[in-house]
CSV table of C-alpha atoms in Angstrom, one decimal:
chain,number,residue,atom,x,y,z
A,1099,UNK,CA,-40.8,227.0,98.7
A,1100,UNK,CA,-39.5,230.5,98.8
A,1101,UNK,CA,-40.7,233.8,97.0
A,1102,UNK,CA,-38.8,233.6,93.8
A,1103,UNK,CA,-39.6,229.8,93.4
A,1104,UNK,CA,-43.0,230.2,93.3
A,1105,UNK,CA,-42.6,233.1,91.0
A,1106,UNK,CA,-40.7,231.3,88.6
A,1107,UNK,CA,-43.3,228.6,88.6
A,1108,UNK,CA,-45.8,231.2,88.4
A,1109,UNK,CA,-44.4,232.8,85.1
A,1110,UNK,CA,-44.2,229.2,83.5
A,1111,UNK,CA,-47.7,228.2,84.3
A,1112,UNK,CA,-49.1,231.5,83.3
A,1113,UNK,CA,-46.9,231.3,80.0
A,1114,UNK,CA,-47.8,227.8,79.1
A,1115,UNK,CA,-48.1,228.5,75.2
A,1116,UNK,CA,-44.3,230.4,75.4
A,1117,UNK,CA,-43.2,227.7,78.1
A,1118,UNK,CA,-44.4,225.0,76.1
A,1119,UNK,CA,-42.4,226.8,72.6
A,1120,UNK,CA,-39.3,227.0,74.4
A,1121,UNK,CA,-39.5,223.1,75.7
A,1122,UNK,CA,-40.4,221.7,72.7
A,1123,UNK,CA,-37.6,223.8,70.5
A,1124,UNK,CA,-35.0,222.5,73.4
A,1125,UNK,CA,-36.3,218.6,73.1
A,1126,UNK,CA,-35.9,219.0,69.2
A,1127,UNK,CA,-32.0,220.2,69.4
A,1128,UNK,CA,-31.8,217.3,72.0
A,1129,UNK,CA,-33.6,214.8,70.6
A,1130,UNK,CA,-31.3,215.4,67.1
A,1131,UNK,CA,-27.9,215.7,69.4
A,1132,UNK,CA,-28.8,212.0,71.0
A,1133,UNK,CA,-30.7,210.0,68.1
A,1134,UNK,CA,-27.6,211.4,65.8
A,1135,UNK,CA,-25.1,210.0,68.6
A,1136,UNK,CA,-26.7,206.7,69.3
A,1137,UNK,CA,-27.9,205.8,65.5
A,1138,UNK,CA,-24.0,206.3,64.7
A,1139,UNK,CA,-22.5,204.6,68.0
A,1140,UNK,CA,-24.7,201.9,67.1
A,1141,UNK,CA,-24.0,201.2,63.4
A,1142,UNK,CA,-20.0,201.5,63.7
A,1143,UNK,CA,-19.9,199.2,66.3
A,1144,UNK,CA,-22.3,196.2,65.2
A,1145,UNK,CA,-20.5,197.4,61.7
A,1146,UNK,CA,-17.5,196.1,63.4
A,1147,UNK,CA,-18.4,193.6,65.2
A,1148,UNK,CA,-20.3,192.1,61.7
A,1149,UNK,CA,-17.1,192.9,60.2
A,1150,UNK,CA,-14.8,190.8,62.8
A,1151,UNK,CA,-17.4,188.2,62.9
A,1152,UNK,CA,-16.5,187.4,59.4
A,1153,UNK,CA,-12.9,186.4,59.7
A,1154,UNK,CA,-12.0,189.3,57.3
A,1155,UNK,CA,-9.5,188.9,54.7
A,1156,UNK,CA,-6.0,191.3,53.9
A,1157,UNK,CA,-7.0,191.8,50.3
A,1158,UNK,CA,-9.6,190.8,47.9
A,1159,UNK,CA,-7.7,189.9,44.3
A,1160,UNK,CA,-10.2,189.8,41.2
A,1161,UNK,CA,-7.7,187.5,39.0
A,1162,UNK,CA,-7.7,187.9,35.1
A,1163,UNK,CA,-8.8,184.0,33.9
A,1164,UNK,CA,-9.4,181.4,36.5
A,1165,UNK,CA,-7.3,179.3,38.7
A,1166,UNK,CA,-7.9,176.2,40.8
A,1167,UNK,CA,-6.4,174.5,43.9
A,1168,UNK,CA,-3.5,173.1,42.9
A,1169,UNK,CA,-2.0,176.7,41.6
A,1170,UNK,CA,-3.3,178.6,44.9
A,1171,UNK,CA,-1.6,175.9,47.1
A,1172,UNK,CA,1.5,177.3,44.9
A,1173,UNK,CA,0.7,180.7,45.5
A,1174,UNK,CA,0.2,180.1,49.5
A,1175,UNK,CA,4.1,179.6,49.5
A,1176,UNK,CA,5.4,182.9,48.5
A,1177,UNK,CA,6.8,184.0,51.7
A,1178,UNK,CA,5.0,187.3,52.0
A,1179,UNK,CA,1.3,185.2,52.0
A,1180,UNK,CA,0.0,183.6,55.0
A,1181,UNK,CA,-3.2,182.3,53.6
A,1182,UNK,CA,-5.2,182.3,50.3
A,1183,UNK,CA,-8.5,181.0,49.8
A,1184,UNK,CA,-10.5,180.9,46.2
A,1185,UNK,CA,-13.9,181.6,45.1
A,1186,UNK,CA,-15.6,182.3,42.1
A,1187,UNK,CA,-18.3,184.9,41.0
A,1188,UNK,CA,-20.1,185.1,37.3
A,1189,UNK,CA,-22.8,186.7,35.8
A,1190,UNK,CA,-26.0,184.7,35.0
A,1191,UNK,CA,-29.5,185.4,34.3
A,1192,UNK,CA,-32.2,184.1,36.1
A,1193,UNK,CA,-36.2,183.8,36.4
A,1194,UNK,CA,-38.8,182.8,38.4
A,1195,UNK,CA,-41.1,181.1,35.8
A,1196,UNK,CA,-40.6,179.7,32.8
A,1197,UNK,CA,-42.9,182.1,31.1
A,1198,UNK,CA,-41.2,184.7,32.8
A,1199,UNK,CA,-38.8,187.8,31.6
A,1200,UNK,CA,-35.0,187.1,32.3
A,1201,UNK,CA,-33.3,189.3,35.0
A,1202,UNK,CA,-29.6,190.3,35.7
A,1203,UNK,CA,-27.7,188.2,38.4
A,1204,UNK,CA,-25.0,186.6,39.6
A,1205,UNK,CA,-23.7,183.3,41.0
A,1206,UNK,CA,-21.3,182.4,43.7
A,1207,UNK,CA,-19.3,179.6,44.9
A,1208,UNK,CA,-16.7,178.3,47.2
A,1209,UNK,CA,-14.5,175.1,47.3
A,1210,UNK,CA,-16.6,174.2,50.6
A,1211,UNK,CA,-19.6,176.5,51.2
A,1212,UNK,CA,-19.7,174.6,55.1
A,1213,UNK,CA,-15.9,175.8,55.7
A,1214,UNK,CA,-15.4,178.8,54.4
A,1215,UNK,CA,-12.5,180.8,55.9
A,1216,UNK,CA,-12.3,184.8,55.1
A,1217,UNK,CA,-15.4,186.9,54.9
A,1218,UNK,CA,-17.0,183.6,55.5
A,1219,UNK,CA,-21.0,183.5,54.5
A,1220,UNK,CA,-24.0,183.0,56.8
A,1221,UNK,CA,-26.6,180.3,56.7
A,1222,UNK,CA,-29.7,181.8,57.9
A,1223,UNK,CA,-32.2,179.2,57.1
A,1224,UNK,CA,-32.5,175.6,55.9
A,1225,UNK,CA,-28.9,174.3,54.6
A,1226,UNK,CA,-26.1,174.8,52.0
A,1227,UNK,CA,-26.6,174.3,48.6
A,1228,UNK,CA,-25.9,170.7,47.4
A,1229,UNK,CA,-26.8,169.3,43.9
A,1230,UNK,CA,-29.0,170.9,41.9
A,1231,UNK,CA,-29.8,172.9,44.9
A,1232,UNK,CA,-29.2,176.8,45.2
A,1233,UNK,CA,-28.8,179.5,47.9
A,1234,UNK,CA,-30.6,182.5,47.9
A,1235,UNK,CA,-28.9,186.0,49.6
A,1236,UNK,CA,-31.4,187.1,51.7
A,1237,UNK,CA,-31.5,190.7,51.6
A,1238,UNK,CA,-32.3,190.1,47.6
A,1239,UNK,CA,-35.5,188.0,48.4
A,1240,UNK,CA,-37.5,191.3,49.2
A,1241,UNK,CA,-35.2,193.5,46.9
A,1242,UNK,CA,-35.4,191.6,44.0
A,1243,UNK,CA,-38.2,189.2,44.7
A,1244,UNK,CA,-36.1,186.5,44.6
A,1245,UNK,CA,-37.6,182.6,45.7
A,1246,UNK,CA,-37.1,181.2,49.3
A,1247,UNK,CA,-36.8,178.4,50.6
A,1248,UNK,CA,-38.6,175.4,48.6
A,1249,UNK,CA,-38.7,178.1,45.4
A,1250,UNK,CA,-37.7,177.6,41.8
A,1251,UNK,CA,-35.3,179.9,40.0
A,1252,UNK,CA,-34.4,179.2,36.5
A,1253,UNK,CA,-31.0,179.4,35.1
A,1254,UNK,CA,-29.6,180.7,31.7
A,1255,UNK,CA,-27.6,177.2,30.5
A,1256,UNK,CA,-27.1,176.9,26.8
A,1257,UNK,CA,-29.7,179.0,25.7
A,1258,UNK,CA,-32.2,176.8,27.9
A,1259,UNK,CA,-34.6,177.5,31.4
A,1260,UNK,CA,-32.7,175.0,33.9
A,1261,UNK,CA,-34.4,174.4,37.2
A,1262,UNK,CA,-33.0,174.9,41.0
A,1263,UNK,CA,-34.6,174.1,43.4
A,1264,UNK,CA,-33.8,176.8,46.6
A,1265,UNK,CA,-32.8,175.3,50.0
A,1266,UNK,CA,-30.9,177.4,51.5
A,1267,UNK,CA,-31.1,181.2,52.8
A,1268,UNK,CA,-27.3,183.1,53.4
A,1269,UNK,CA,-26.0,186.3,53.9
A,1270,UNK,CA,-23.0,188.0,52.4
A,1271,UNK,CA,-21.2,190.5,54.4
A,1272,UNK,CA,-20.4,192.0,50.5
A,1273,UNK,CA,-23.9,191.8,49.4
A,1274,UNK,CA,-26.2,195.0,49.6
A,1275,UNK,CA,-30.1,195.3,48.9
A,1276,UNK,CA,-31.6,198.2,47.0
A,1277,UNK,CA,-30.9,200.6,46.2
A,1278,UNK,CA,-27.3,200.0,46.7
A,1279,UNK,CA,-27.3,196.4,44.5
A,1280,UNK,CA,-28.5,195.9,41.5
A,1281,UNK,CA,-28.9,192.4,41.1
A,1282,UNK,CA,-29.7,189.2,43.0
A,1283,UNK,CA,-27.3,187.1,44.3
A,1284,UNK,CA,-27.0,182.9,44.6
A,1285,UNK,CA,-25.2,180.3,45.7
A,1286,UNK,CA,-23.9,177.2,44.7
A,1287,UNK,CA,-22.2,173.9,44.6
A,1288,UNK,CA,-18.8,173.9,42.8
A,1289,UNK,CA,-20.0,171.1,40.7
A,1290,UNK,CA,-23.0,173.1,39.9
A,1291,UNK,CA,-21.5,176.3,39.3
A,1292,UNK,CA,-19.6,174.8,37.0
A,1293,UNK,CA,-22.7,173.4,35.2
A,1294,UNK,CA,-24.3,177.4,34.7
A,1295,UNK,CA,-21.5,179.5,34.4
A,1296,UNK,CA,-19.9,177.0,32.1
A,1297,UNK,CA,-16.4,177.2,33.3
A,1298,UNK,CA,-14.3,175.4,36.6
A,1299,UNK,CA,-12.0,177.3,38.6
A,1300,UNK,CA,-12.5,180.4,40.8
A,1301,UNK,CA,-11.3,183.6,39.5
A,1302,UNK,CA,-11.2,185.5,42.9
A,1303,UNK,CA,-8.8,185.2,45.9
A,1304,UNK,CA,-8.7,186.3,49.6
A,1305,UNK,CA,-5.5,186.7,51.1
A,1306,UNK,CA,-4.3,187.0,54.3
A,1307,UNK,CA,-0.2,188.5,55.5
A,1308,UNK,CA,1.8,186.9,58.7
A,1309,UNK,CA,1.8,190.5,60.0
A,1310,UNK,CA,-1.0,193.3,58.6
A,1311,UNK,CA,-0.1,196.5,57.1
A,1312,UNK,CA,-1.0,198.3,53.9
A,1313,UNK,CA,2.3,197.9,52.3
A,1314,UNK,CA,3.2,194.3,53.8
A,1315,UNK,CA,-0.6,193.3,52.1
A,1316,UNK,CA,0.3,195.4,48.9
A,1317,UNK,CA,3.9,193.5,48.7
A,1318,UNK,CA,2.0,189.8,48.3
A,1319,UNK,CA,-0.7,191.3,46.1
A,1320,UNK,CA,2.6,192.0,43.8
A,1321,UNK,CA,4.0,189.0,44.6
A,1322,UNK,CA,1.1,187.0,43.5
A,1323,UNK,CA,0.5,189.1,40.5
A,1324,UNK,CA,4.4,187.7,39.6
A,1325,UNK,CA,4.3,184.6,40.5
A,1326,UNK,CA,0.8,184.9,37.9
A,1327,UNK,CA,2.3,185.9,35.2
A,1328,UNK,CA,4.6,183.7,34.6
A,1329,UNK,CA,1.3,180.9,34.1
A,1330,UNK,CA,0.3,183.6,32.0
A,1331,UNK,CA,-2.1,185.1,34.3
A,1332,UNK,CA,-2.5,188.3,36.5
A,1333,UNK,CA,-4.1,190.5,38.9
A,1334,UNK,CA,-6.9,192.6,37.4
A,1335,UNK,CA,-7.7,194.8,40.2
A,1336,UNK,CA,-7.6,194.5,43.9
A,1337,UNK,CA,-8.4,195.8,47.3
A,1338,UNK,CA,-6.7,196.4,50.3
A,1339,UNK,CA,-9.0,195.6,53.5
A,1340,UNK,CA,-8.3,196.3,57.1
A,1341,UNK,CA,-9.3,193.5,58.9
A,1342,UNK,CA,-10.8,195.1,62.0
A,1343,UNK,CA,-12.6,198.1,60.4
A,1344,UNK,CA,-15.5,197.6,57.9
A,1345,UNK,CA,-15.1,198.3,54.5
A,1346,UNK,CA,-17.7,200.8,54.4
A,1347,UNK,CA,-16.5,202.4,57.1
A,1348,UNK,CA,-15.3,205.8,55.6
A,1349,UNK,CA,-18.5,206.1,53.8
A,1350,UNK,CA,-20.6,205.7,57.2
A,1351,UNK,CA,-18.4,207.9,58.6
A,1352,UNK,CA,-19.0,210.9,56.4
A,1353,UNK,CA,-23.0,210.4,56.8
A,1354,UNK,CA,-22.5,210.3,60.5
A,1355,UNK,CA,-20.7,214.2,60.0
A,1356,UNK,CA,-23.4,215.6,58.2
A,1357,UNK,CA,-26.4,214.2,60.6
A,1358,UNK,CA,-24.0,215.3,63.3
A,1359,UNK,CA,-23.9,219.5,61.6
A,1360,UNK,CA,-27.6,218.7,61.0
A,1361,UNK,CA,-28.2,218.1,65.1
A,1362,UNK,CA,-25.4,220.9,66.0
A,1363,UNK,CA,-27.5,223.1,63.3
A,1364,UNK,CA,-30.7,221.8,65.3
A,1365,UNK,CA,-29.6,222.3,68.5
A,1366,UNK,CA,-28.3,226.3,67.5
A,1367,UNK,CA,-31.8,227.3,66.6
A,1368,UNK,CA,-33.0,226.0,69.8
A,1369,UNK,CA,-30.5,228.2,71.6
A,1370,UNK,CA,-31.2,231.1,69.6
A,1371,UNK,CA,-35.2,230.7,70.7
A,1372,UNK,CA,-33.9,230.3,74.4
A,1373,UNK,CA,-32.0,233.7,74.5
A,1374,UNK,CA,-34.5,235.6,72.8
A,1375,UNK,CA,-37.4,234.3,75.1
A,1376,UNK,CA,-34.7,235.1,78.2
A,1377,UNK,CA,-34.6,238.4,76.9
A,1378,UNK,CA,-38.2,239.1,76.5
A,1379,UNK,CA,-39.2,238.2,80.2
A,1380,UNK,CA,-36.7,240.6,81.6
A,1381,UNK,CA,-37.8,243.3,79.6
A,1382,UNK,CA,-41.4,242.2,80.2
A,1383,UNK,CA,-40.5,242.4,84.0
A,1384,UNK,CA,-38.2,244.9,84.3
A,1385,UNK,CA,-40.2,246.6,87.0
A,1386,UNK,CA,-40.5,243.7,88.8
A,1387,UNK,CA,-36.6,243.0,88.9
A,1388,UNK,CA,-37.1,247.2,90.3
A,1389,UNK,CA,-39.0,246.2,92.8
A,1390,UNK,CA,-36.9,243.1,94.1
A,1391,UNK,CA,-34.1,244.6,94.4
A,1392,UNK,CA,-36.0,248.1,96.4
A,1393,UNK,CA,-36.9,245.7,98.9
A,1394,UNK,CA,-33.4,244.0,99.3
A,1395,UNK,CA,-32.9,240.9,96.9
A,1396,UNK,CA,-29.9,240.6,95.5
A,1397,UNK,CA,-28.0,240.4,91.9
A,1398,UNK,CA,-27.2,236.9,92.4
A,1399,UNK,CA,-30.7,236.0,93.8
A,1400,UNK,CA,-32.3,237.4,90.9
A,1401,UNK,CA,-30.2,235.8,88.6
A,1402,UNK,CA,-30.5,232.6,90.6
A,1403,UNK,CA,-34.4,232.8,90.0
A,1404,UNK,CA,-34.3,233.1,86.3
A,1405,UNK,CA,-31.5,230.8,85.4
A,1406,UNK,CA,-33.8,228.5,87.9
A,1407,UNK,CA,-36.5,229.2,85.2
A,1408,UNK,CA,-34.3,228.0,82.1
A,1409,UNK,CA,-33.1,224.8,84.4
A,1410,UNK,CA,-36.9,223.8,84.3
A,1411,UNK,CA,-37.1,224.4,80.8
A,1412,UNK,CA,-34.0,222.0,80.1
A,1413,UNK,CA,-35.4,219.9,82.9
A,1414,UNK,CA,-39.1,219.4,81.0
A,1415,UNK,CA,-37.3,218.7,77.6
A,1416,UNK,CA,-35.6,216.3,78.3
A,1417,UNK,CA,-38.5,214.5,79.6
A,1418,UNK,CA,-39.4,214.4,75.8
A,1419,UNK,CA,-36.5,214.1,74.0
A,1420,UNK,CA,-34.7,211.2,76.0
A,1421,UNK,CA,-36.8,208.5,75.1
A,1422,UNK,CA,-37.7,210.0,71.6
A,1423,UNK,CA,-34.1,210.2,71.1
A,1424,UNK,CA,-33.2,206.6,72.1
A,1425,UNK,CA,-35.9,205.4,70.0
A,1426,UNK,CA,-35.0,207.4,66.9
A,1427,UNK,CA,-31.9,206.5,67.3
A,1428,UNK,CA,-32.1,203.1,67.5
A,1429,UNK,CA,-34.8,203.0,64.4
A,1430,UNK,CA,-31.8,204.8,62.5
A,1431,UNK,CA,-29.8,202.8,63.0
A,1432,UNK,CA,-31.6,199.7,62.1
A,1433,UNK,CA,-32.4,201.3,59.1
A,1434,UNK,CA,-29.2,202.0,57.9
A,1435,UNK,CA,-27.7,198.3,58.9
A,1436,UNK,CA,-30.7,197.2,57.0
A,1437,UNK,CA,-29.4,199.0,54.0
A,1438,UNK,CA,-25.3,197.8,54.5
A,1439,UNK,CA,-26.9,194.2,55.0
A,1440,UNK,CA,-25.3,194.2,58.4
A,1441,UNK,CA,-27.2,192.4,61.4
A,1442,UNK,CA,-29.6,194.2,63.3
A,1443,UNK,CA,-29.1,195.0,66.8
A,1444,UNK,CA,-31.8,195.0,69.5
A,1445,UNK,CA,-33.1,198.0,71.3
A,1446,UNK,CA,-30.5,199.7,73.5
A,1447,UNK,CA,-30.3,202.5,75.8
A,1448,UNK,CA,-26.8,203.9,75.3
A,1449,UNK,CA,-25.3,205.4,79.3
A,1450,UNK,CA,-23.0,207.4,77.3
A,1451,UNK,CA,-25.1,209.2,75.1
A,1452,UNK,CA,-28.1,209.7,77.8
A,1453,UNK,CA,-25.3,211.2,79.7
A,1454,UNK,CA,-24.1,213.3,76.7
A,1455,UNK,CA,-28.2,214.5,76.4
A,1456,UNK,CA,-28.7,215.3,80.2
A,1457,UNK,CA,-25.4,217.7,79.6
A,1458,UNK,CA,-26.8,219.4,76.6
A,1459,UNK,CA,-30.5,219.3,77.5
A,1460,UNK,CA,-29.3,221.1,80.9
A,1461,UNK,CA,-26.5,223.0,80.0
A,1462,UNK,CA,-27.0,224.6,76.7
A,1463,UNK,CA,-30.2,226.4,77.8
A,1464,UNK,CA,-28.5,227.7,81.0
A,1465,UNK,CA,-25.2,229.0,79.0
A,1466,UNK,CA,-27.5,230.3,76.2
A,1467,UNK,CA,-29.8,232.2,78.8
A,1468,UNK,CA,-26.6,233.6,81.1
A,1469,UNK,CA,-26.1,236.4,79.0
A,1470,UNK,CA,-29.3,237.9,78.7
A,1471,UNK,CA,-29.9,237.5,82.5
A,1472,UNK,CA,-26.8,238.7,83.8
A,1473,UNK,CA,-27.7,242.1,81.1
């Protein structure tokens, strides 16, 4: 190892409590940069791949009364609809104990819970609701301390506590926990939602276009609401979905812009504490620099020697903030699919973004500390 090596390693071991400041304010910016990247790399893609999963729907139609088979095998005729398929969705109130305090909720059901087609449900334990059964969503079991499997929930019928016994456990991709939903959410037989919401028919629709686009979906949604009206129906509201991006998409995507400023913000400060530590060493050593270059080293061997120094710093931080990163990142993540009741995914080490941190933890110290060192 030459002269100015050992000098540079000299100056950091000497320095250890400013050599260990500058490290740990590069890992921060790093760390932020890569757990930032990765938490949103992975939620938008298991997002969409949750999302896909599903067999989404065009367009989600909240009808205004109810309708049953026979009028949505009409409806699938209209030439601009390739598909419909009806549920139905009421409010109910529901308990745990007969002694105990009713709470908001509300009650789902499909013509066949087993062969659902669009936006289709998830049995994640024991099996789907038959009679005088229920399902239970299962992010609402924690959130709202809803029963599990082999639990009682009473119903609302009549003015009387009815009994269900719970035996199944789903998920619904439009189902959220707290504090996003506000109320639990079960399932049932058709027969049996019938028997607690106290009507038959299904007063939603999913619908699916031969070829998807915004104004080929928003053509059958008027179509439909026609061919409605004249049973004397129509088309409360509706939604327009896009059947490979989720439907919280644009929402994740402005929280992924401001942690992104945040780690940008994050990773400034950190350059800011590079360049000012750069500049105190040379004026600290000013003589020395004298000295080197009376006895023949030259401008770019100097500068060499001290960019050398920053390269260790970026070197030693990224020691730290790799794996901090990837792990932050990752626990983000799962945090925020916990919230969007999305699947989790398991640990992963993203090539991309440890790439993206080698380049920043290595690069952005050395173009912060170029300009002080070649002043």
């Amino acid at each position: 190892m030459n002269t100015s090596f050992r000098k540079v390693w000299r100056d950091l071991w000497r320095n250890k409590g400013r050599t260990l400041m500058v490290i740990m304010s590069i890992s921060v910016g790093v760390m932020a940069v890569g757990m930032v990247v990765s938490a949103n790399t992975l939620v938008i893609g298991q997002m969409a791949r949750s999302h896909v999963e599903s067999n989404p729907s065009h367009a989600m139609l909240w009808i205004a009364g109810t309708v049953d088979e026979g009028v949505i095998r009409g409806l699938e005729r209209i030439p601009s609809v390739k598909d419909i398929e009806g549920y139905a969705e009421t409010s109910i109130h529901w308990k745990r104990t007969l002694d105990g305090e009713w709470q908001d909720g509300h009650i789902i059901t499909h013509a066949d819970l087993e062969n659902q087609t669009y936006d289709r449900l998830t049995l994640k334990e024991g099996a789907w609701p038959e009679s005088k059964q229920i399902g239970v969503e299962a992010a609402h079991i924690d959130s709202y301390n809803a029963p599990g499997i082999g639990g009682t929930v009473y119903f609302e019928i009549n003015e009387h506590a009815r009994p269900y016994t719970v035996n199944g456990i789903m998920r619904n991709p439009w189902e959220w926990p707290t504090p996003f939903g506000n109320e639990a959410a079960f399932y049932a037989s058709q027969k049996d939602f019938t028997r607690i919401a106290g009507y038959y028919g299904f007063n939603l629709l999913r619908i699916t276009v031969p070829e998807y686009s915004k104004e080929n979906v928003q053509q059958a949604i008027d179509d439909i609401n026609e061919k409605l009206k004249s049973q004397g129906l129509s088309v409360a509201y509706s939604e327009v979905l896009h059947p490979e991006e989720h439907y919280l998409q644009d929402m994740i995507n402005g929280v992924g812009m401001v942690l992104a400023v945040m780690a940008i913000a994050s990773l400034g400060l950190s350059v800011m504490l590079v360049i000012n530590t750069i500049n105190a060493i040379i004026a600290q050593q000013i003589p020395q620099i004298g000295i080197m270059k009376a006895v023949g080293s030259t401008r770019r061997q100097i500068m060499t020697m001290y960019l050398s120094a920053i390269a260790v710093y970026g070197f030693l931080s990224l020691v730290i903030a790799v794996p901090i990163g990837a792990y932050a990142g990752n626990a983000l993540a799962k945090w925020m699919l916990h919230l969007l009741n999305v699947p989790v995914t398991p640990f992963e080490i993203l090539p991309n973004v440890l790439l993206l941190q080698i380049l920043v933890g290595l690069l952005t110290p050395l173009l912060a500390g170029l300009y002080p060192v070649l002043q």
